[in-house]
Coordinates of C-alpha atoms in Angstrom, one line a residue:
X1 CA 36.7 40.0 -5.9
X2 CA 32.7 40.7 -4.9
X3 CA 31.5 42.6 -2.9
X4 CA 28.9 42.2 0.1
X5 CA 25.8 44.2 0.2
X6 CA 26.7 45.3 3.6
X7 CA 29.8 47.9 1.8
X8 CA 27.1 48.4 -1.4
X9 CA 27.0 52.1 -1.7
X10 CA 23.2 54.0 -2.7
X11 CA 24.8 56.4 -5.4
X12 CA 24.0 57.1 -9.3
X13 CA 25.7 54.1 -11.3
X14 CA 29.4 54.3 -12.9
X15 CA 33.0 53.9 -12.4
X16 CA 34.5 54.1 -9.6
X17 CA 37.8 53.6 -8.0
X18 CA 37.7 49.8 -6.4
X19 CA 39.5 50.1 -2.7
X20 CA 40.3 46.4 -2.9
X21 CA 42.6 46.2 -6.1
X22 CA 44.7 49.8 -5.9
X23 CA 44.8 50.6 -9.5
X24 CA 41.7 49.5 -10.7
X25 CA 38.2 51.2 -10.9
X26 CA 35.0 48.7 -10.4
X27 CA 31.7 49.6 -12.2
X28 CA 28.5 49.8 -10.1
X29 CA 25.4 50.0 -11.6
X30 CA 23.0 51.6 -9.6
X31 CA 22.4 48.4 -6.7
X32 CA 25.3 46.5 -6.9
X33 CA 29.1 45.9 -7.9
X34 CA 29.7 44.3 -10.8
X35 CA 32.7 42.5 -11.7
X36 CA 33.7 45.1 -14.8
X37 CA 37.0 46.2 -13.9
X38 CA 39.6 48.7 -15.6
X39 CA 42.1 50.1 -14.6
X40 CA 42.2 54.0 -13.4
X41 CA 42.3 56.4 -14.9
X42 CA 45.2 58.9 -14.8
X43 CA 44.3 61.7 -11.9
X44 CA 45.5 65.3 -13.7
X45 CA 45.4 68.6 -10.9
X46 CA 42.7 71.0 -12.8
X47 CA 44.3 73.4 -13.7
X48 CA 42.7 77.6 -13.8
X49 CA 43.0 79.1 -17.0
X50 CA 44.9 82.5 -15.7
X51 CA 47.8 80.0 -14.8
X52 CA 47.2 77.6 -18.1
X53 CA 47.5 80.5 -20.0
X54 CA 50.7 81.9 -17.9
X55 CA 54.1 81.6 -20.3
X56 CA 57.0 79.9 -19.0
X57 CA 59.4 83.3 -18.2
X58 CA 56.3 84.8 -16.0
X59 CA 56.1 81.7 -14.1
X60 CA 59.9 81.6 -13.8
X61 CA 59.6 85.0 -12.7
X62 CA 60.6 84.9 -9.6
X63 CA 63.5 82.5 -9.8
X64 CA 64.8 83.7 -12.8
X65 CA 65.3 87.5 -9.7
X66 CA 66.6 84.8 -6.9
X67 CA 69.1 83.4 -9.1
X68 CA 70.8 86.5 -10.2
X69 CA 70.8 87.8 -7.2
X70 CA 72.1 84.5 -5.4
X71 CA 74.8 85.1 -8.7
X72 CA 76.0 88.3 -7.2
X73 CA 76.6 87.8 -4.1
X74 CA 78.3 84.2 -5.5
X75 CA 80.5 86.4 -6.8
X76 CA 80.9 89.6 -4.4
X77 CA 81.5 86.6 -2.1
X78 CA 84.8 86.0 -4.4
X79 CA 85.8 89.1 -5.1
X80 CA 85.6 90.4 -1.3
X81 CA 88.1 87.3 -0.6
X82 CA 90.5 87.6 -3.8
X83 CA 90.4 91.5 -2.3
X84 CA 91.1 91.0 1.0
X85 CA 93.5 88.7 -0.1
X86 CA 95.0 91.8 -1.9
X87 CA 94.9 93.8 0.6
X88 CA 96.8 92.0 3.1
X89 CA 99.5 91.3 1.0
X90 CA 100.1 95.5 0.4
X91 CA 102.2 97.5 2.7
X92 CA 100.7 100.5 4.9
X93 CA 101.5 103.5 3.4
X94 CA 104.6 105.2 4.5
X95 CA 104.7 109.0 5.5
X96 CA 107.1 110.7 4.1
X97 CA 109.3 112.5 7.0
X98 CA 109.1 116.3 6.7
X99 CA 112.0 118.3 7.6
X100 CA 111.7 120.8 9.9
X101 CA 111.0 124.4 9.1
X102 CA 113.2 126.5 10.0
X103 CA 112.4 130.0 11.4
X104 CA 113.7 133.2 10.1
X105 CA 115.9 134.7 12.0
X106 CA 114.6 137.7 14.4
X107 CA 115.2 141.1 12.7
X108 CA 117.0 143.5 15.7
X109 CA 116.4 147.2 15.3
X110 CA 118.0 150.0 17.4
X111 CA 115.5 151.7 20.0
X112 CA 115.1 155.7 19.6
X113 CA 115.5 158.0 22.8
X114 CA 111.6 158.6 22.6
X115 CA 112.0 160.4 27.1
X116 CA 110.3 163.3 26.6
X117 CA 108.0 162.8 23.4
X118 CA 104.6 163.3 24.2
X119 CA 103.1 159.2 24.0
X120 CA 101.2 160.2 21.2
X121 CA 104.4 161.0 19.2
X122 CA 107.1 157.9 21.2
X123 CA 104.0 155.6 20.2
X124 CA 104.4 157.3 16.3
X125 CA 107.8 156.9 16.5
X126 CA 108.6 153.8 17.6
X127 CA 105.1 151.7 15.7
X128 CA 107.3 153.5 12.0
X129 CA 110.3 151.0 13.3
X130 CA 108.5 147.9 13.8
X131 CA 107.4 147.7 17.5
X132 CA 104.5 148.1 19.7
X133 CA 103.7 150.1 22.3
X134 CA 102.2 149.9 25.4
X135 CA 101.9 153.0 28.2
X136 CA 98.8 151.2 30.2
X137 CA 96.2 153.9 30.9
X138 CA 98.9 156.3 30.7
X139 CA 97.4 159.8 28.8
X140 CA 99.5 160.2 25.5
X141 CA 99.4 164.5 25.6
X142 CA 101.7 163.9 28.9
X143 CA 105.6 163.3 28.1
X144 CA 107.9 160.1 28.2
X145 CA 109.8 159.8 31.4
X146 CA 110.7 156.5 31.1
X147 CA 111.3 153.5 28.8
X148 CA 112.2 149.8 29.7
X149 CA 114.1 149.4 26.7
X150 CA 117.1 152.0 26.5
X151 CA 117.9 154.4 23.6
X152 CA 120.8 152.5 21.3
X153 CA 120.0 149.5 22.7
X154 CA 118.5 146.7 20.1
X155 CA 115.0 145.0 20.7
X156 CA 113.7 142.3 18.2
X157 CA 111.3 143.5 15.2
X158 CA 107.3 143.5 16.6
X159 CA 108.5 142.9 20.5
X160 CA 107.1 145.8 22.9
X161 CA 108.8 149.1 24.1
X162 CA 107.1 149.9 27.5
X163 CA 106.6 153.3 28.4
X164 CA 106.1 155.6 31.7
X165 CA 104.5 158.5 31.2
X166 CA 103.7 161.7 33.5
X167 CA 100.4 161.6 35.3
X168 CA 98.2 164.3 34.5
X169 CA 98.2 167.2 37.0
X170 CA 94.7 168.2 38.4
X171 CA 94.3 171.8 36.9
X172 CA 92.8 174.7 39.0
X173 CA 90.0 176.7 36.6
X174 CA 93.0 179.4 36.0
X175 CA 95.8 176.8 35.2
X176 CA 93.5 175.1 32.1
X177 CA 92.6 178.5 31.0
X178 CA 96.4 179.5 31.3
X179 CA 97.5 176.4 29.6
X180 CA 94.3 177.1 26.4
X181 CA 95.3 181.0 26.4
X182 CA 99.2 180.4 25.6
X183 CA 98.4 177.8 22.8
X184 CA 95.9 179.8 21.1
X185 CA 99.2 182.9 20.7
X186 CA 101.5 180.4 19.6
X187 CA 99.2 179.1 17.2
X188 CA 98.7 182.9 16.1
X189 CA 102.4 183.6 16.3
X190 CA 106.1 183.4 17.2
X191 CA 106.7 183.7 20.8
X192 CA 110.2 183.0 23.3
X193 CA 109.7 182.1 26.7
X194 CA 109.8 185.7 28.4
X195 CA 107.5 187.3 25.4
X196 CA 104.7 184.7 26.3
X197 CA 104.9 184.7 29.9
X198 CA 105.1 188.1 29.4
X199 CA 101.8 188.7 27.2
X200 CA 99.7 185.7 29.8
X201 CA 100.5 188.8 32.6
X202 CA 100.5 192.4 31.3
X203 CA 97.5 193.5 31.7
X204 CA 97.7 194.5 28.3
X205 CA 97.5 191.0 27.6
X206 CA 95.7 188.0 29.9
X207 CA 95.9 189.2 33.2
X208 CA 97.3 185.9 34.3
X209 CA 98.3 185.5 37.9
X210 CA 102.6 184.7 37.7
X211 CA 102.4 181.7 39.0
X212 CA 99.6 180.0 36.5
X213 CA 101.4 182.3 34.0
X214 CA 104.8 180.4 34.8
X215 CA 102.8 177.1 35.3
X216 CA 101.2 177.3 31.8
X217 CA 104.5 177.4 29.7
X218 CA 106.0 175.0 31.9
X219 CA 103.3 172.1 31.2
X220 CA 103.5 173.2 27.4
X221 CA 107.8 172.3 27.4
X222 CA 107.0 169.4 29.5
X223 CA 104.2 167.5 26.7
X224 CA 106.6 168.7 24.1
X225 CA 104.1 171.0 22.5
X226 CA 106.4 173.6 21.9
X227 CA 109.9 174.0 21.1
X228 CA 111.9 177.5 21.1
X229 CA 114.0 177.5 18.3
X230 CA 111.3 176.5 16.0
X231 CA 109.3 180.3 17.6
X232 CA 112.4 181.8 17.2
X233 CA 112.4 180.6 13.5
X234 CA 108.7 181.6 12.8
X235 CA 109.5 184.9 14.6
X236 CA 111.9 185.6 12.0
X237 CA 109.8 184.5 9.2
X238 CA 107.1 187.6 10.5
X239 CA 110.0 190.1 10.6
X240 CA 110.9 189.7 7.1
X241 CA 107.9 189.5 5.8
X242 CA 107.3 193.4 7.3
X243 CA 110.3 194.1 6.5
X244 CA 114.0 193.5 5.4
X245 CA 116.5 193.5 7.8
X246 CA 120.6 192.4 8.3
X247 CA 122.1 189.4 9.7
X248 CA 122.6 191.5 12.9
X249 CA 119.7 193.6 12.7
X250 CA 117.5 190.5 12.5
X251 CA 119.6 189.3 15.9
X252 CA 118.8 192.6 17.5
X253 CA 115.2 192.6 17.4
X254 CA 114.7 189.0 17.6
X255 CA 116.8 189.0 21.2
X256 CA 115.7 192.7 22.1
X257 CA 113.7 193.0 25.8
X258 CA 111.5 195.1 23.7
X259 CA 111.8 192.7 20.7
X260 CA 111.2 188.7 20.7
X261 CA 112.9 188.3 23.4
X262 CA 114.9 185.0 22.2
X263 CA 118.7 183.6 24.4
X264 CA 121.2 184.0 21.3
X265 CA 121.4 180.1 20.2
X266 CA 117.4 180.7 19.8
X267 CA 118.5 183.8 17.4
X268 CA 121.0 182.0 15.4
X269 CA 119.6 179.3 14.8
X270 CA 116.5 180.9 13.4
X271 CA 119.0 183.4 11.4
X272 CA 120.6 180.4 10.2
X273 CA 117.3 179.1 9.2
X274 CA 116.2 181.9 7.0
X275 CA 119.5 182.1 5.2
X276 CA 121.0 185.2 6.8

């Protein structure tokens, strides 16, 4: 095949691809295309030096992890499917039924009589038996006048016993002083009721008005701060420390208007207490 002059290029002599016959090359002598042809040499894509030196495992660095990850995903999917099948076959766990807890039977306790005791003493007595005590805003030094659970009845241990306390009176200065004086005498020695009032009203004693002395003694009685039998016993013990006495002699001393002024019942309680 001949190439016309109009198609002749103007470049250096050499072998060039013959576009008219695919797969061949034609010789160009620098001015004219000749009849010399040859098969075209295979075209090899040039490689960079770095790519040529890269080892096979480096070239496959991305392929291997991708393959591994793909394998993991497949295995995980299979395991999940098998696990799902197993889970569907397993019945829901049964919760063991619990037997109802039996409550311990209530413990019933006899309620004592605390009327007449001070609020503090009543609370101590009832608390020792396992009761709770409530007397509201009452003064614990005042006596108990009522209890909501009668003496002798039974109440559940831990329950609350409501107490009513006597209201604390508004005292005059003289009444308050007489009460404090009476307490002071009783802490010093044993007194009968008559003997204590005499000591409070005597011109050689405190010189209180009879009404104030009576009020002071009555207050101590109501609040449980004096027990006349115990006062008689204390007085008998004091006499025996001073001198020896027969039963009759000590009885006379305790009951005499010039002595202790105790009642016969109080004197006999004291004599029994000292062993006469």
